[in-house]
Short mmCIF file of C-alpha atoms in Angstrom, two decimals:
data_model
loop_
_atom_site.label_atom_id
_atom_site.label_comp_id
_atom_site.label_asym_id
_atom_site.label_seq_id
_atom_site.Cartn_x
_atom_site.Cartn_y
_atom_site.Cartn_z
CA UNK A 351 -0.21 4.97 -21.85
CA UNK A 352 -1.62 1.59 -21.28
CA UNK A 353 -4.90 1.51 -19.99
CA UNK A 354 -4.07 0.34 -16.53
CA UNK A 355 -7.38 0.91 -15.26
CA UNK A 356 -3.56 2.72 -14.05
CA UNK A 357 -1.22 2.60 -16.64
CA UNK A 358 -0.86 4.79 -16.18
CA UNK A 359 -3.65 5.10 -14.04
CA UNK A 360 -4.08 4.54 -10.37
CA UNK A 361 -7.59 3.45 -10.35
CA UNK A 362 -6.61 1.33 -7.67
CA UNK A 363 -6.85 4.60 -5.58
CA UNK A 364 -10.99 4.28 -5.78
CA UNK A 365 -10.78 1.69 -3.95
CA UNK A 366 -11.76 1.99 -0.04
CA UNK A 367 -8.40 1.20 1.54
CA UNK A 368 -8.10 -1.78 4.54
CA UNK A 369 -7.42 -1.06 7.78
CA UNK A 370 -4.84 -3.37 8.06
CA UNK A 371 -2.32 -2.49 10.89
CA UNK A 372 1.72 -2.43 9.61
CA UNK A 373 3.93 -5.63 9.70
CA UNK A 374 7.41 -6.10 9.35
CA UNK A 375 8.07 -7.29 6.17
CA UNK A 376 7.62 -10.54 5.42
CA UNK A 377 6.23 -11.38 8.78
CA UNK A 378 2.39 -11.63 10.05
CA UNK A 379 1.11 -9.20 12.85
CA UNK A 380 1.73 -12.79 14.85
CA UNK A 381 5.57 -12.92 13.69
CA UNK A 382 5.46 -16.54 11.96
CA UNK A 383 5.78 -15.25 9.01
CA UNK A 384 3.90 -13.88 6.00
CA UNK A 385 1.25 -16.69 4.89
CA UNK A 386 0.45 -17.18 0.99
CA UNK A 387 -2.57 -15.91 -0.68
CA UNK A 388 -5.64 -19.46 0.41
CA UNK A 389 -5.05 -21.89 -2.21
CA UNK A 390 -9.27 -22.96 -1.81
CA UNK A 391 -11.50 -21.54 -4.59
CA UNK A 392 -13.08 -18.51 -4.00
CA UNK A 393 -16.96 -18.87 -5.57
CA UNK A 394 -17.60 -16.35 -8.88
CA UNK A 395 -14.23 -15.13 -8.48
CA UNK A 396 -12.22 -14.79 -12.03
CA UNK A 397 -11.16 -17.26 -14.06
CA UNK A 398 -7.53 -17.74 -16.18
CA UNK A 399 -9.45 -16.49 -19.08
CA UNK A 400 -10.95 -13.63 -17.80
CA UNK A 401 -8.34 -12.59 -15.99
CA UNK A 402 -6.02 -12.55 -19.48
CA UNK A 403 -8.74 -10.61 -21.22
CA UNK A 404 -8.47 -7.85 -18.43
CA UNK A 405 -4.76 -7.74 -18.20
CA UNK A 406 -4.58 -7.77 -22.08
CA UNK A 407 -6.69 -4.81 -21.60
CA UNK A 408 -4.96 -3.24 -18.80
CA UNK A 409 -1.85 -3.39 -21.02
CA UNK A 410 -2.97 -2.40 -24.46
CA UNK A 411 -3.59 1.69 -24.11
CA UNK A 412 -3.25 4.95 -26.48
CA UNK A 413 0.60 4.17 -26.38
CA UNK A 414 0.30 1.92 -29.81
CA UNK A 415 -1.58 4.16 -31.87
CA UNK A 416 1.54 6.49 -32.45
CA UNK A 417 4.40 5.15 -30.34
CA UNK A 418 5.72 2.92 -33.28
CA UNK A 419 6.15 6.52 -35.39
CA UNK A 420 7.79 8.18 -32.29
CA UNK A 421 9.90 4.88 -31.89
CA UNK A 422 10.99 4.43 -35.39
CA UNK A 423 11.70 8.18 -35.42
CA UNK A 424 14.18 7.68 -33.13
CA UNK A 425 16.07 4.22 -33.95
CA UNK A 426 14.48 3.74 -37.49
CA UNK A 427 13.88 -0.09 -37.91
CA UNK A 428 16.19 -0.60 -34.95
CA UNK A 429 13.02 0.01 -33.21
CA UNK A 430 11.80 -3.37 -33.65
CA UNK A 431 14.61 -4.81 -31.43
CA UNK A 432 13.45 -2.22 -28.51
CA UNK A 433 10.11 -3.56 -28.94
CA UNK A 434 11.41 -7.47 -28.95
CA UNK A 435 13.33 -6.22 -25.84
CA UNK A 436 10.16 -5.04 -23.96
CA UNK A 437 8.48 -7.96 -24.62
CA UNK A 438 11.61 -10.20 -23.31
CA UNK A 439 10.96 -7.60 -20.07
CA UNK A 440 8.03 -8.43 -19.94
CA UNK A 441 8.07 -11.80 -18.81
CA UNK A 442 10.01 -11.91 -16.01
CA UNK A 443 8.26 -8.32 -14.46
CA UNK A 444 5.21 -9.64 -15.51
CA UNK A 445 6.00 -12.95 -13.60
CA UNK A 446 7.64 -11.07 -10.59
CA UNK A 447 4.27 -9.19 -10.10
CA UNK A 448 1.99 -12.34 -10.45
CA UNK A 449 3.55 -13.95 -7.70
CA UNK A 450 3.03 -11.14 -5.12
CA UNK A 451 -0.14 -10.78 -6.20
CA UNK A 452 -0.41 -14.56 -5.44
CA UNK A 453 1.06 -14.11 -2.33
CA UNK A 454 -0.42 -11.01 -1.38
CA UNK A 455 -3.53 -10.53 -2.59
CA UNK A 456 -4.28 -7.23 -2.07
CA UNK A 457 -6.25 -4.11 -3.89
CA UNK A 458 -3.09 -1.93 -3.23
CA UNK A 459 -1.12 -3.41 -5.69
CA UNK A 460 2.57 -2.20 -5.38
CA UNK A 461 1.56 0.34 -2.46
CA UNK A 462 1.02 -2.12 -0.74
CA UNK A 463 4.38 -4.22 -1.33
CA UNK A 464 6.22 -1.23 -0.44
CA UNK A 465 4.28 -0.85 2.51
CA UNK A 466 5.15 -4.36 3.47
CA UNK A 467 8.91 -4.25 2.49
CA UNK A 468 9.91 -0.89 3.02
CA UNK A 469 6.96 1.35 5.09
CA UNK A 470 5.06 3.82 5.16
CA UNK A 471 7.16 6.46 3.19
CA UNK A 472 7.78 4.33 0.50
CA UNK A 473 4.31 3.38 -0.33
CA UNK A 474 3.88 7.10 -0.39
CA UNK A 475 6.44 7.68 -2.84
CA UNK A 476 4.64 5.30 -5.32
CA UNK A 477 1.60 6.92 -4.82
CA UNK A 478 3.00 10.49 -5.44
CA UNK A 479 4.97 9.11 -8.43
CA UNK A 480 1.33 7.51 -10.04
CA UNK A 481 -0.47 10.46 -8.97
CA UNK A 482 1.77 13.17 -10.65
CA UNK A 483 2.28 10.75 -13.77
CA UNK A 484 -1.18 11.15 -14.68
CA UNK A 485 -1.11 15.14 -15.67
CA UNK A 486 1.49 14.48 -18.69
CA UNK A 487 0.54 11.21 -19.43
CA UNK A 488 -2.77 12.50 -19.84
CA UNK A 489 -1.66 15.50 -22.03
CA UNK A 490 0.29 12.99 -24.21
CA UNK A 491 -2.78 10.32 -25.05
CA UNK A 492 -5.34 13.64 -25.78
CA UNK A 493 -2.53 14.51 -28.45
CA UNK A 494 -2.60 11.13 -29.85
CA UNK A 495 -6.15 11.02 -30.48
CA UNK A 496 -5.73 14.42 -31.83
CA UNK A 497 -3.28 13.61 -34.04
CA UNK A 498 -5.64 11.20 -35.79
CA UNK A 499 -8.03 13.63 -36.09
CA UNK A 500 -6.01 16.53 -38.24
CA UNK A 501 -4.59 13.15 -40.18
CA UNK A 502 -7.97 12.74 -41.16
CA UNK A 503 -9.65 16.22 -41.70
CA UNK A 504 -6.67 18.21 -42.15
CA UNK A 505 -5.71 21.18 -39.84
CA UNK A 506 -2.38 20.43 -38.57
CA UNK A 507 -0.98 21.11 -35.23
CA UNK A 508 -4.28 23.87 -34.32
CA UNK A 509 -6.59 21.06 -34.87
CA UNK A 510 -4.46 18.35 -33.27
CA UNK A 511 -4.05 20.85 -30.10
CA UNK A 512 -7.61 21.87 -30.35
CA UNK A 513 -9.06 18.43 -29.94
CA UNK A 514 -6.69 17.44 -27.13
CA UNK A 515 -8.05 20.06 -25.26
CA UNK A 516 -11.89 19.23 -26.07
CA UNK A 517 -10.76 15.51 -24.79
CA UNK A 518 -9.27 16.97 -21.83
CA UNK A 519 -12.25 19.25 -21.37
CA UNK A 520 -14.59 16.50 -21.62
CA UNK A 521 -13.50 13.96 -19.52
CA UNK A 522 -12.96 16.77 -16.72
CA UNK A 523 -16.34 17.32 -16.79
CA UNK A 524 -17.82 13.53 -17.06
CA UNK A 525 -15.76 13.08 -13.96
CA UNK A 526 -17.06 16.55 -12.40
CA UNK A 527 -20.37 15.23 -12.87
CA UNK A 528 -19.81 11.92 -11.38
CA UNK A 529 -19.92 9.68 -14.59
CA UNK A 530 -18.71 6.36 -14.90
CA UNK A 531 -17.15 4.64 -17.73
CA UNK A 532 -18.27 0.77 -17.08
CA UNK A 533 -16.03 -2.25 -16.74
CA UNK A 534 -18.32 -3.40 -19.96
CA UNK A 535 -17.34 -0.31 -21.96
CA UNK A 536 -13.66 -0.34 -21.07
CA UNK A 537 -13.76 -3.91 -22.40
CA UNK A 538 -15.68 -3.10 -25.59
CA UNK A 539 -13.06 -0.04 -25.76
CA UNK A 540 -10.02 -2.69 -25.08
CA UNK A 541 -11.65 -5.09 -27.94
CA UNK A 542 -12.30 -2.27 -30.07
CA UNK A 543 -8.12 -1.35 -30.36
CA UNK A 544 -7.38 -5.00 -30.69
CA UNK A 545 -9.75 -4.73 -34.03
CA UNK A 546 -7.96 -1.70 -34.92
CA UNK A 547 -4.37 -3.18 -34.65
CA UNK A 548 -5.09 -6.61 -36.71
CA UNK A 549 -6.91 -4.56 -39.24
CA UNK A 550 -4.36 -2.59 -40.25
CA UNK A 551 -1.80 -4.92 -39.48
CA UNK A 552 -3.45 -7.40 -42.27
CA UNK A 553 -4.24 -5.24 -44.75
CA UNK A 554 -1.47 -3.32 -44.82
CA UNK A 555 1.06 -6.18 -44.88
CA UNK A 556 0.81 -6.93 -48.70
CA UNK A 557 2.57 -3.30 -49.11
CA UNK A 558 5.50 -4.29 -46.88
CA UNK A 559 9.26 -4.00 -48.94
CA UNK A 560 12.43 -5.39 -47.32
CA UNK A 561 14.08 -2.34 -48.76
CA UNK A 562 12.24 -0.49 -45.68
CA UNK A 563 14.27 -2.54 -43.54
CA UNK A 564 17.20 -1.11 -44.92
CA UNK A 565 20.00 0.72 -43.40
CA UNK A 566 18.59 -1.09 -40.48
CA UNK A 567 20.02 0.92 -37.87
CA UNK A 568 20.33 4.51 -39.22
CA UNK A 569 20.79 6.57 -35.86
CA UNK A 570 23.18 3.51 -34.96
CA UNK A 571 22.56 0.87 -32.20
CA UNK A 572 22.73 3.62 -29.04
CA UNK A 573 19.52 4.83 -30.84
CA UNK A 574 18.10 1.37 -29.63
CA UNK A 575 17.56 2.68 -25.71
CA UNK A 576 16.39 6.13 -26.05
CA UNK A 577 13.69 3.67 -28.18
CA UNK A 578 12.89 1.49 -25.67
CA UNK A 579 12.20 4.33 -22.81
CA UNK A 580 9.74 5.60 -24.52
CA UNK A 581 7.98 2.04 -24.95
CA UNK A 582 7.44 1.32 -21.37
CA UNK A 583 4.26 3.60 -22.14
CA UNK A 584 3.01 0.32 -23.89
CA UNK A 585 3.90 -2.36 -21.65
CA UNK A 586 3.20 -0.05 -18.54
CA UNK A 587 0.57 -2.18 -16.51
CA UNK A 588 2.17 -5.16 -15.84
CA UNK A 589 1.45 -4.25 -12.45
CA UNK A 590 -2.61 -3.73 -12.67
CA UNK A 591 -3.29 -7.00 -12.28
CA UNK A 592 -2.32 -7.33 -8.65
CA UNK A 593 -4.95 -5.02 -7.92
CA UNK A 594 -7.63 -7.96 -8.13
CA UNK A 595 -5.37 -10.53 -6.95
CA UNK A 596 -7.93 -11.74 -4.49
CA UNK A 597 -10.47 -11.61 -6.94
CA UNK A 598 -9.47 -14.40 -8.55
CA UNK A 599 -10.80 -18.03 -7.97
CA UNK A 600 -7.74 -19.19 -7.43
CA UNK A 601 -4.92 -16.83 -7.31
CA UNK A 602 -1.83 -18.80 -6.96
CA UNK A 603 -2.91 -20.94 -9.73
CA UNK A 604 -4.76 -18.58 -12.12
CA UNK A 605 -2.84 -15.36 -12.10
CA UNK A 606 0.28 -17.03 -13.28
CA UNK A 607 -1.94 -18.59 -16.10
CA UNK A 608 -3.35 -15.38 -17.15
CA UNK A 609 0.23 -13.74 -17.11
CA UNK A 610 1.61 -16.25 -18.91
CA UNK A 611 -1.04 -15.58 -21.39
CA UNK A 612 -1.36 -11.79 -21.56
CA UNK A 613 2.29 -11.55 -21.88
CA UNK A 614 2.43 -13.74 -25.32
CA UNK A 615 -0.53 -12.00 -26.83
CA UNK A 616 0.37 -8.69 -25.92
CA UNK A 617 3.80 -9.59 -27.59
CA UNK A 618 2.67 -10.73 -30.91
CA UNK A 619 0.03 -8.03 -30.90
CA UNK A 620 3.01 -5.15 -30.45
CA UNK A 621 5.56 -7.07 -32.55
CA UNK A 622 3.18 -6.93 -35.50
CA UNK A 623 2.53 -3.54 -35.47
CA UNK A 624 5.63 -2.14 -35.67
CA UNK A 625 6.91 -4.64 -37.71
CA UNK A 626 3.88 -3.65 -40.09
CA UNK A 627 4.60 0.19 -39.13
CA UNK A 628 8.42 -0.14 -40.48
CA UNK A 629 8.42 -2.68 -43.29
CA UNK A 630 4.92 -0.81 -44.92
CA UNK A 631 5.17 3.09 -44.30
CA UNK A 632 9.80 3.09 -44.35
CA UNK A 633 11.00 6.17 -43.61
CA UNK A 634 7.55 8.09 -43.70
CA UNK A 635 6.84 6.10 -40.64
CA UNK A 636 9.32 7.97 -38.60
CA UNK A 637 7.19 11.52 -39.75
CA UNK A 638 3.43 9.99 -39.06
CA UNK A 639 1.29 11.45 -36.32
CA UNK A 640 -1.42 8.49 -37.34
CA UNK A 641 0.68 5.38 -38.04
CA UNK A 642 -2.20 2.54 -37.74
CA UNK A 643 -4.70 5.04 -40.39
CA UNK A 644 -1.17 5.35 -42.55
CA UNK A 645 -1.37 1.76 -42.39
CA UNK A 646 -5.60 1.61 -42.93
CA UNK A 647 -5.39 4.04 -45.92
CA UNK A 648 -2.51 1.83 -47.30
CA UNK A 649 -4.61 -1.17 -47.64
CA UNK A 650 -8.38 0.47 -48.54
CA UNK A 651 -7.40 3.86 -49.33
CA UNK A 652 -7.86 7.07 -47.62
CA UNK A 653 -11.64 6.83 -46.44
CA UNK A 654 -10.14 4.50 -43.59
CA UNK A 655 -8.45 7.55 -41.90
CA UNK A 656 -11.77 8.67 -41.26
CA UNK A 657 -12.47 5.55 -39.44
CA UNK A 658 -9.20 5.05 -37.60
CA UNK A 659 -9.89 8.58 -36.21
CA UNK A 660 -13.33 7.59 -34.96
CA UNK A 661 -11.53 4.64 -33.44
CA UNK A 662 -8.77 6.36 -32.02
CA UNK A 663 -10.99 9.23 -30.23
CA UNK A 664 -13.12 6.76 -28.37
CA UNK A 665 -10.47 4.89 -27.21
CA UNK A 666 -8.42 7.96 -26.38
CA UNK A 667 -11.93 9.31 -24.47
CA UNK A 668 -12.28 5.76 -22.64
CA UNK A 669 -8.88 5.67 -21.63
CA UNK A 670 -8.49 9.02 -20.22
CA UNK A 671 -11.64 8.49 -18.36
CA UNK A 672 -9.85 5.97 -16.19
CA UNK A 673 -6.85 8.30 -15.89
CA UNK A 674 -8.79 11.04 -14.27
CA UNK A 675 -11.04 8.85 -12.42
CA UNK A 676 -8.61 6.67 -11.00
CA UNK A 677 -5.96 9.67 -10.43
CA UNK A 678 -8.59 12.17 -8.57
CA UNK A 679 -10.02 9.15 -6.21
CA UNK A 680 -6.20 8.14 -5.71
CA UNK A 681 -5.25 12.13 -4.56
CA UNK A 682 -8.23 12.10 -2.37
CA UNK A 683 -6.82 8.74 -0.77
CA UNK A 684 -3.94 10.10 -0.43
CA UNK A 685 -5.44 13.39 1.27
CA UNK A 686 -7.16 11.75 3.54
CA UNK A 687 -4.29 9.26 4.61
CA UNK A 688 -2.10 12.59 5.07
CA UNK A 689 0.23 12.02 2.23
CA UNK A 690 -1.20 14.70 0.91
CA UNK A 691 -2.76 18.06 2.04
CA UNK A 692 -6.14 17.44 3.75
CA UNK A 693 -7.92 19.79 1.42
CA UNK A 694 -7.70 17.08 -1.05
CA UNK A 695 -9.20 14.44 1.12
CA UNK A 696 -13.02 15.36 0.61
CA UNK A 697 -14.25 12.31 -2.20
CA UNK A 698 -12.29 9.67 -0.76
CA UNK A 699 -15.26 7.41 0.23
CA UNK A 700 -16.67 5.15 -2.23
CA UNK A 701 -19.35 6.55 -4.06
CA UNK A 702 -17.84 10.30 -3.44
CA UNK A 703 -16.34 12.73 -6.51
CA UNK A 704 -13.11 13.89 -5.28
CA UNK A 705 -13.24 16.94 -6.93
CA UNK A 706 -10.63 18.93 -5.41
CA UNK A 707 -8.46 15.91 -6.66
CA UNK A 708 -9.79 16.23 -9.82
CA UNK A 709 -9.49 20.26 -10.01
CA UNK A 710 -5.63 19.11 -9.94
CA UNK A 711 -5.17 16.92 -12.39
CA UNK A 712 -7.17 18.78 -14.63
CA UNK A 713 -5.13 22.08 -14.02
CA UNK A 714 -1.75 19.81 -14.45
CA UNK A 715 -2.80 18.22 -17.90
CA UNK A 716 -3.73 21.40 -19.32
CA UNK A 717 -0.53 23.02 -18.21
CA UNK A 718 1.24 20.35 -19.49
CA UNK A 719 -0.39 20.63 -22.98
CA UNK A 720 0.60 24.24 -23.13
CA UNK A 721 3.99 23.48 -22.46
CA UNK A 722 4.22 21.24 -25.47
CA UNK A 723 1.97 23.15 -27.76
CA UNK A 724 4.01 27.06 -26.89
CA UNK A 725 7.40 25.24 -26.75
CA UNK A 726 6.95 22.84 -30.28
CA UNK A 727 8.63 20.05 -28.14
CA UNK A 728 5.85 17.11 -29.18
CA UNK A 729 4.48 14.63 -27.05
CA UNK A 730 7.75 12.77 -26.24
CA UNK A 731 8.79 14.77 -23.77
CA UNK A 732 5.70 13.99 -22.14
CA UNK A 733 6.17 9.91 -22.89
CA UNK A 734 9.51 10.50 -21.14
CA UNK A 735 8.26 11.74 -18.28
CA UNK A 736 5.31 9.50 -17.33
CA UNK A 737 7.24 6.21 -18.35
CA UNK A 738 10.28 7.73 -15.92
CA UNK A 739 7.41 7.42 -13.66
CA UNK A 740 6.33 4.15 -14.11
CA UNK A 741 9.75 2.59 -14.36
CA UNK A 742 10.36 4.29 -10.64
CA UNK A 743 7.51 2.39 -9.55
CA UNK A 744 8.35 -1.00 -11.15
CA UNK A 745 11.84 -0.39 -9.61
CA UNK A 746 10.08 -0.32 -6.11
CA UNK A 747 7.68 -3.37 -6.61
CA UNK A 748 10.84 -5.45 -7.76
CA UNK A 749 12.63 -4.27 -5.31
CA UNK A 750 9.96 -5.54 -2.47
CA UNK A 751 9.61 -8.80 -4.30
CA UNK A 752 13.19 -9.90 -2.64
CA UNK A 753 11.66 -9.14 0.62
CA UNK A 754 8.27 -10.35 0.38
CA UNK A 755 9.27 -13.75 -2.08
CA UNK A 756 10.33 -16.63 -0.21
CA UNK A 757 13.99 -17.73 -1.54
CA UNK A 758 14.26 -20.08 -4.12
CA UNK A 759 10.62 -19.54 -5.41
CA UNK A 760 10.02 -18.81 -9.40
CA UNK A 761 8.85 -15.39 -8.26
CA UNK A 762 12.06 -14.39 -6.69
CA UNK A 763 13.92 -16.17 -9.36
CA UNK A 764 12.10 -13.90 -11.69
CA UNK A 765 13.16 -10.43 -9.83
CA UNK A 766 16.58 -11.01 -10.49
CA UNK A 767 16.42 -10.66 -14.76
CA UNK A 768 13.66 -7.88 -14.15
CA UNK A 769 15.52 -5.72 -11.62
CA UNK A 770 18.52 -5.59 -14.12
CA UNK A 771 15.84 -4.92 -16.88
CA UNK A 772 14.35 -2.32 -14.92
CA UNK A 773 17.80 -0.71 -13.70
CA UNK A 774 18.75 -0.75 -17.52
CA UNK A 775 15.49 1.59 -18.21
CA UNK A 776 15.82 3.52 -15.82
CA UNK A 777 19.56 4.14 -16.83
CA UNK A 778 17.65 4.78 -20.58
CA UNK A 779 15.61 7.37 -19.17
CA UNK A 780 18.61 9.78 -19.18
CA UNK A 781 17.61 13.55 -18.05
CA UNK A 782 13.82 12.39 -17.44
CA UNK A 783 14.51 10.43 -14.70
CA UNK A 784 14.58 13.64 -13.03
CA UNK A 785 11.13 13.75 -12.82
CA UNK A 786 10.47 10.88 -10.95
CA UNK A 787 13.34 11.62 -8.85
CA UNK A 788 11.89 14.97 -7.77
CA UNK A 789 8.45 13.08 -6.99
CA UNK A 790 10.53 10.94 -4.66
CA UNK A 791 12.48 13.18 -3.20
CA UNK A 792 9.33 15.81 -2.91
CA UNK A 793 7.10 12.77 -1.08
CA UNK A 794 9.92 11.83 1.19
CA UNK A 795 10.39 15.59 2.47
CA UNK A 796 6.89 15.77 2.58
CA UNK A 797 6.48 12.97 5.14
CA UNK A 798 9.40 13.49 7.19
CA UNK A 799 7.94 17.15 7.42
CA UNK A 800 4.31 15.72 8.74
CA UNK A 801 6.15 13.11 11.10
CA UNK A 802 3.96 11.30 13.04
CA UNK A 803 1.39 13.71 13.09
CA UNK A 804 -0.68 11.85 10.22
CA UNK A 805 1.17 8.52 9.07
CA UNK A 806 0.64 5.43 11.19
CA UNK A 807 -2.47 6.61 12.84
CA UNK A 808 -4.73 6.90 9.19
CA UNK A 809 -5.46 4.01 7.31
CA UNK A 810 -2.68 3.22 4.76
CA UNK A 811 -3.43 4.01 0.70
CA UNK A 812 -3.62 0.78 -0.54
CA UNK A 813 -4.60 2.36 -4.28
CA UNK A 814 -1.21 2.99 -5.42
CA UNK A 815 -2.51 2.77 -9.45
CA UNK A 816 -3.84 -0.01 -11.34
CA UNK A 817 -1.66 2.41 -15.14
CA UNK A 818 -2.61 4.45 -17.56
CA UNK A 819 -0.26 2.76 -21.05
CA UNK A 820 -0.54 2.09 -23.84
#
């Protein structure tokens, strides 16, 4: 999952919500209608660079260390046209989101676009579907670093299972305890996987062969879709950025900047790896559960395993940190604003553990493992599910962009190629889109049930996720 300090995490959720009263879309609490985000600078506020160094690290997650296998497993070297076709995505969701974080510069992030466009319920159902994308998302990225791990010292599936659940384990109980993962270390952690991608991208490209390339599409070209669904777990956090919105100096001049920015270097970043993934490992790449320390070993020989597994367990631990801590503080939020039960509410308040919250998604990502591990299904089942999730939610923040946008602005120009995109992965998610749909249809009941008993008279959850993925 990408390390949405979201992705697939909603990290947005630890922050205290405003108590800002409901409007009708598009319109102020005065009616004139909604204002843009102040165009004066705001003093030590982010910068165009800084903000592309955070969203390139929102984006970049676990996702890339062994999606590329999973990918090419699927449509062989076909794969690399799903990837060029995320990226192509990309830009216009990326745009869409920059300019209602422009406009609306807000820490809720897409909860709080639904809010605005749609109400109450549907800023709910994006903060059910983040919240109950964390458990298998979760499960997924502990298997990935595991993976690495019985690549390097042998072991199989007992060791890869065995040190998913000592990740799992681990991070529970930093997050019991009230530890924090700083903004310094996610950075370092962020830096740390771009070093890990050009490495083995560099060395390992003097072992590429065309012949790898070749038949190009062996599952055919329907293969190509099925591909791409599971690689909105690496470009999931488009969206985290508009959870600092107002941080920035300028917003409606530096968060397009750093957009523009993130999206190209995430691009060539992605594109090189699985180009380097297909062209260097062939077929073999399709069967590897540690692609990037296939790659490693290719170019210094196998001691670099070793040291791609280091690498890949502390960004896996980093990344999962921000999962759970993000996830619990968003259930509490959610608890407390009654889209939950109440019994979850208790660690809402900055500076609280929500560990009631927590107790969840800890008991959810361990059930999920056991799924996987009893049933010999993998971790793309679990892929499937969470980026079902995340697609449901980029389907709702697009949508709100054609209420919120004013007409004829680049922003609304760029909803229209990104709700087609998103409508076409959705459509790719096939039989997983269940999941999401069940979330949906689970938080709608849900509400309806409480009535007005709770929603309208608590402050709305403005932490909708920030991602966990890639």
């Amino acid at each position: 999952m990408a390390d949405t300090t979201c992705g697939a995490a909603p990290a947005g959720g630890a922050e205290p919500p405003h108590a800002a009263a409901p409007v009708r879309p598009g319109r102020t609490p005065s009616g004139r209608g909604t204002k843009p985000a102040a165009r004066g600078r705001a003093p030590g506020g982010l910068t165009a660079a800084q903000g592309t160094a955070m969203y390139v690290g929102s984006v970049l997650g676990t996702g890339v260390i062994t999606l590329p296998a999973l990918a090419a497993d699927t449509a062989g070297p076909a794969s690399l046209v799903a990837w060029a076709a995320l990226v192509l995505v990309s830009v216009p969701l990326a745009a869409t989101f920059a300019a209602l974080g422009a406009r609306h510069p807000d820490s809720g992030g897409v909860s709080t676009y639904a809010r605005l466009a749609f109400g109450e319920r549907a800023a709910t159902v994006v903060g059910w579907c983040f919240y109950l994308a964390i458990p298998p998302g979760a499960a997924a990225a502990a298997l990935f670093g595991g993976a690495y791990v019985s690549a390097a010292v042998g072991g199989g599936t007992a060791t890869t299972t065995a040190t998913a659940a000592g990740l799992m384990a681990a991070v529970t109980a930093a997050n019991t305890a009230g530890l924090k993962v700083t903004g310094r270390l996610q950075l370092a952690l962020a830096v740390l996987l771009v070093v890990l991608l050009l490495t083995a991208v560099v060395l390992s490209l003097p072992h590429a062969r065309t012949d790898n390339l070749r038949p190009f599409a062996p599952h055919g070209w329907a293969a190509v879709a099925p591909a791409a669904a599971l690689l909105v777990w690496s470009f999931a956090g488009w969206e985290a950025i508009t959870h600092l919105a107002g941080e920035f100096r300028r917003p409606a001049r530096d968060l397009p900047r750093a957009t523009g920015a993130a999206v190209a270097l995430v691009g060539v970043l992605y594109l090189s790896v699985a180009f380097a993934v297909v062209a260097v490992l062939g077929p073999a790449a399709a069967d590897s559960d540690a692609p990037l320390g296939d790659l490693m070993a290719r170019g210094v020989g196998g001691p670099a395993r070793h040291l791609a597994a280091g690498a890949a367990l502390l960004l896996t631990l980093g990344v999962m940190n921000v999962y759970y801590a993000g996830a619990a503080k968003l259930g509490a939020a959610l608890g407390r604003d009654g889209a939950l039960p109440a019994r979850l509410a208790r660690g809402s308040e900055a500076g609280e553990v929500p560990r009631r919250s927590l107790a969840v998604i800890s008991v959810l990502s361990f059930a999920a493992l056991a799924a996987v591990t009893l049933t010999d299904t993998g971790t793309k089942p679990l892929v499937l599910l969470t980026t079902g999730s995340f697609t449901t939610v980029y389907a709702v923040g697009v949508a709100a962009a054609f209420r919120l946008l004013p007409r004829g602005s680049a922003g609304r120009k760029a909803a229209v190629p990104a709700l087609i995109a998103v409508a076409a992965l959705l459509v790719a998610s096939g039989p997983y889109l269940l999941w999401p749909l069940s979330v949906t249809a689970a938080a709608w009941l849900y509400t309806r049930r409480r009535g007005g008993r709770r929603t309208g008279r608590r402050r709305p959850v403005t932490g909708a996720g920030a991602s966990a993925h890639g």
